[in-house]
Amino acid sequence: MNKLLIAILLAIIVLSCSDGDQLKNKSGQTVRQWWKEGTLYQIYPQSFKDTDGDGFGDFRGIIEQVNYLEQLGITAIWMNPFFESPMVDNGYDVADYRAINPRYGTMKDFEEMVRVLNDGGIKFILDVVVNHSSNQHEWFIEASRSRDHKYHKYYHWWYAENGEPPHRHSLFDPEGGWDYVEAVNAWYLHTFAEEQPDLNWENPELRREVYEIMKFWAEKGVGGFRMDAFQFASKDTTYPEFPEGHEKNFIQWYGMRPQLHDYLREMYTEVIEPYHVFAVAEGAGSTFQDAHDLVDADRKELQTAYHFEYVDMSRTPEGYELSDFKQVFTRWDSAFAEDGWLAIFLSNHDNARLVDRFGNTSPEFRTLSVQMLNTFLLSMRGTPYTYYGDELGMTNIDMPSIDEYVDVDALGKYKAALASGQNLDKFMEELNYSSRENARTPMQWDDSENAGFTSGTPWKRVNPNYKEINVAAQEADPQSVLNHFRRMTRLRNENLVLVYGTYDMILDDHEEIYAYTRILEDDRLLVLLNFSDDKAMADLPNEVEIGATLINNYESDPFKGNNKVVLEPYQAVIAELR
Ligand code: NOJ
């Protein structure tokens, strides 16, 4: 028999053996989906790889690095917005949803990039920013000229003849969520910056425009959509005044109106189903019920969603407690054990770097702690999202002075701190730790000038630690964060148990160790993670019988006989269970 035939027969045997009940839903249909089995990698396009020397990353840079991406073992890329934009919020203010900002390349480059990625088995996920547009979008320009223009109704307005608008909180603008336009004698609503007017989803014509935009990109080979700020899309158009202090629970008051579900079902019928694409919502409301209603397959709305409780755990330099971490992940996992599917992430472009928030940046423990965190991310149930640079353990950058900040969110917060007379030294210390700028520095490719990111002047200062933390150095080191990441994606890609297996926490109250099993029929894995910078010991339950060790970021064997386990600082181990 030739080798190909043997491989096919083996694959059939493996598939038929593993296709047990856990891979079927209650009605006997398979639960297997590419977007559940995928490992997503997020690229912030202006910071990934510049090929034309203008200091901004571009599509050709991604084409150039396609081998790197393939070798990462990732199966989909979500890219932050690259559309025509005045860049007030780095592209989350779109001026033309069908045009590409020339700094990233041309439509031809885009099409080539998607083709090259798809050829490498990598799908492309587009960021759809339709809770708001830019105030430079033709729709808003016309809408602000005349109340009679059809585009006027694409936005939310409060007419001056009704008096001053009721207070509305804005996430980026300390002066609030309404701004006045003289030509129409009305205020428009903006949940984010004043340059990001909210689109009126209650208007069916606007919704139709959005579906046409999504179809346009689906026809270009896009495999899925990330719906930006989508939980805020539907609004109560009486714009009620909410009680004082409601801003602290912003999502509860402004997010997840019941009508949103109708719009999502409409979007599903119009775009998601006919184009066989998938969609993930940013935000999942504030309750499990909200989240379930978004992703329950029977409801035909979205495929996955990500909530903020994971990342909300560690927003200040004080950090987080492992007990909270375990509890949050376990709670969300069990809520979706039967129906629905979640995205799992610990970092993205809106947060400080993974290692600064959840790991340990000291030279002794940086590598180990990031390896441990990546082991966690890639061994949990749910689709894992890795933010570019976290496969290397890229860190926060030190930016103590406000003069260097360009992010609209940071500048808004600074303005508010000034106005309220806060202690600015303390404010800057916290901003330096938590600001989004930390996660947007150029990718560190090698130790040449500008970390090999650009031959020009980078749009954002490269983190000075690039000489030490970079792709080239880590490729050469089998024990690097990068090579550990690759081992983890390979393990996940090759073992359905890491995707569909049950998740059960053990050693629940252990203060240093997070341990759990993943089980799918006869495939049984044990994951042991030491979240501390000390040795940690535990007795495993008697019935546990350890088999082969599949992942270990130390040479030392943690299994000491008699079910005793001793983990070195930040040791991460995945072992088979007999
Ligand atoms: C969420 C995005 O992740 C963030 O970067 C952006 O500023 C806001 N939505 C507004 O679009």
mmCIF file of N, CA, C and O in Angstrom, residues 83 97-98 126 128 130 137 139 208-218 225:
data_model
loop_
_atom_site.group_PDB
_atom_site.id
_atom_site.type_symbol
_atom_site.label_atom_id
_atom_site.label_comp_id
_atom_site.label_asym_id
_atom_site.label_seq_id
_atom_site.Cartn_x
_atom_site.Cartn_y
_atom_site.Cartn_z
ATOM 1 N N PHE A 83 -9.442 50.322 7.474
ATOM 2 C CA PHE A 83 -10.221 51.067 6.475
ATOM 3 C C PHE A 83 -9.821 52.543 6.451
ATOM 4 O O PHE A 83 -9.134 53.028 7.354
ATOM 5 N N TYR A 97 -16.208 52.271 4.605
ATOM 6 C CA TYR A 97 -16.106 50.848 4.978
ATOM 7 C C TYR A 97 -15.638 49.958 3.835
ATOM 8 O O TYR A 97 -15.378 48.780 4.051
ATOM 9 N N ARG A 98 -15.587 50.510 2.627
ATOM 10 C CA ARG A 98 -15.147 49.667 1.503
ATOM 11 C C ARG A 98 -13.773 50.075 0.987
ATOM 12 O O ARG A 98 -13.297 49.495 0.026
ATOM 13 N N LEU A 126 -12.399 39.835 9.888
ATOM 14 C CA LEU A 126 -12.441 41.288 9.692
ATOM 15 C C LEU A 126 -13.095 41.978 10.890
ATOM 16 O O LEU A 126 -14.087 41.484 11.419
ATOM 17 N N VAL A 128 -15.464 44.589 12.256
ATOM 18 C CA VAL A 128 -16.586 45.361 11.722
ATOM 19 C C VAL A 128 -16.981 46.403 12.770
ATOM 20 O O VAL A 128 -17.497 46.060 13.833
ATOM 21 N N VAL A 130 -19.321 48.964 13.536
ATOM 22 C CA VAL A 130 -20.580 49.568 13.082
ATOM 23 C C VAL A 130 -21.502 49.977 14.236
ATOM 24 O O VAL A 130 -22.687 50.192 14.019
ATOM 25 N N HIS A 137 -17.179 60.226 7.805
ATOM 26 C CA HIS A 137 -17.883 59.368 6.847
ATOM 27 C C HIS A 137 -18.918 60.226 6.107
ATOM 28 O O HIS A 137 -19.573 61.082 6.718
ATOM 29 N N TRP A 139 -21.797 59.559 5.286
ATOM 30 C CA TRP A 139 -23.111 59.501 5.932
ATOM 31 C C TRP A 139 -23.244 60.615 6.976
ATOM 32 O O TRP A 139 -24.259 61.290 7.041
ATOM 33 N N ARG A 208 -29.388 47.543 6.586
ATOM 34 C CA ARG A 208 -29.177 46.987 5.245
ATOM 35 C C ARG A 208 -27.803 47.401 4.696
ATOM 36 O O ARG A 208 -27.086 46.603 4.125
ATOM 37 N N GLU A 209 -27.450 48.663 4.906
ATOM 38 C CA GLU A 209 -26.126 49.140 4.448
ATOM 39 C C GLU A 209 -25.025 48.272 5.065
ATOM 40 O O GLU A 209 -24.069 47.880 4.405
ATOM 41 N N VAL A 210 -25.172 47.995 6.374
ATOM 42 C CA VAL A 210 -24.131 47.225 7.063
ATOM 43 C C VAL A 210 -24.040 45.819 6.468
ATOM 44 O O VAL A 210 -22.943 45.311 6.206
ATOM 45 N N TYR A 211 -25.181 45.176 6.220
ATOM 46 C CA TYR A 211 -25.130 43.817 5.678
ATOM 47 C C TYR A 211 -24.465 43.829 4.290
ATOM 48 O O TYR A 211 -23.732 42.915 3.939
ATOM 49 N N GLU A 212 -24.733 44.877 3.528
ATOM 50 C CA GLU A 212 -24.097 44.961 2.197
ATOM 51 C C GLU A 212 -22.578 45.093 2.336
ATOM 52 O O GLU A 212 -21.820 44.509 1.573
ATOM 53 N N ILE A 213 -22.154 45.863 3.328
ATOM 54 C CA ILE A 213 -20.705 46.007 3.567
ATOM 55 C C ILE A 213 -20.106 44.648 3.940
ATOM 56 O O ILE A 213 -19.049 44.245 3.441
ATOM 57 N N MET A 214 -20.796 43.926 4.804
ATOM 58 C CA MET A 214 -20.273 42.618 5.231
ATOM 59 C C MET A 214 -20.214 41.654 4.048
ATOM 60 O O MET A 214 -19.251 40.890 3.904
ATOM 61 N N LYS A 215 -21.227 41.713 3.189
ATOM 62 C CA LYS A 215 -21.221 40.829 2.004
ATOM 63 C C LYS A 215 -20.040 41.175 1.092
ATOM 64 O O LYS A 215 -19.392 40.294 0.533
ATOM 65 N N PHE A 216 -19.799 42.480 0.954
ATOM 66 C CA PHE A 216 -18.687 42.938 0.118
ATOM 67 C C PHE A 216 -17.378 42.257 0.548
ATOM 68 O O PHE A 216 -16.627 41.733 -0.270
ATOM 69 N N TRP A 217 -17.152 42.225 1.871
ATOM 70 C CA TRP A 217 -15.894 41.640 2.366
ATOM 71 C C TRP A 217 -15.953 40.117 2.342
ATOM 72 O O TRP A 217 -14.933 39.459 2.084
ATOM 73 N N ALA A 218 -17.127 39.547 2.588
ATOM 74 C CA ALA A 218 -17.242 38.074 2.546
ATOM 75 C C ALA A 218 -16.900 37.597 1.136
ATOM 76 O O ALA A 218 -16.235 36.573 0.956
ATOM 77 N N PHE A 225 -16.195 37.621 11.083
ATOM 78 C CA PHE A 225 -16.301 39.026 11.488
ATOM 79 C C PHE A 225 -16.208 39.163 12.992
ATOM 80 O O PHE A 225 -16.816 38.382 13.730
#
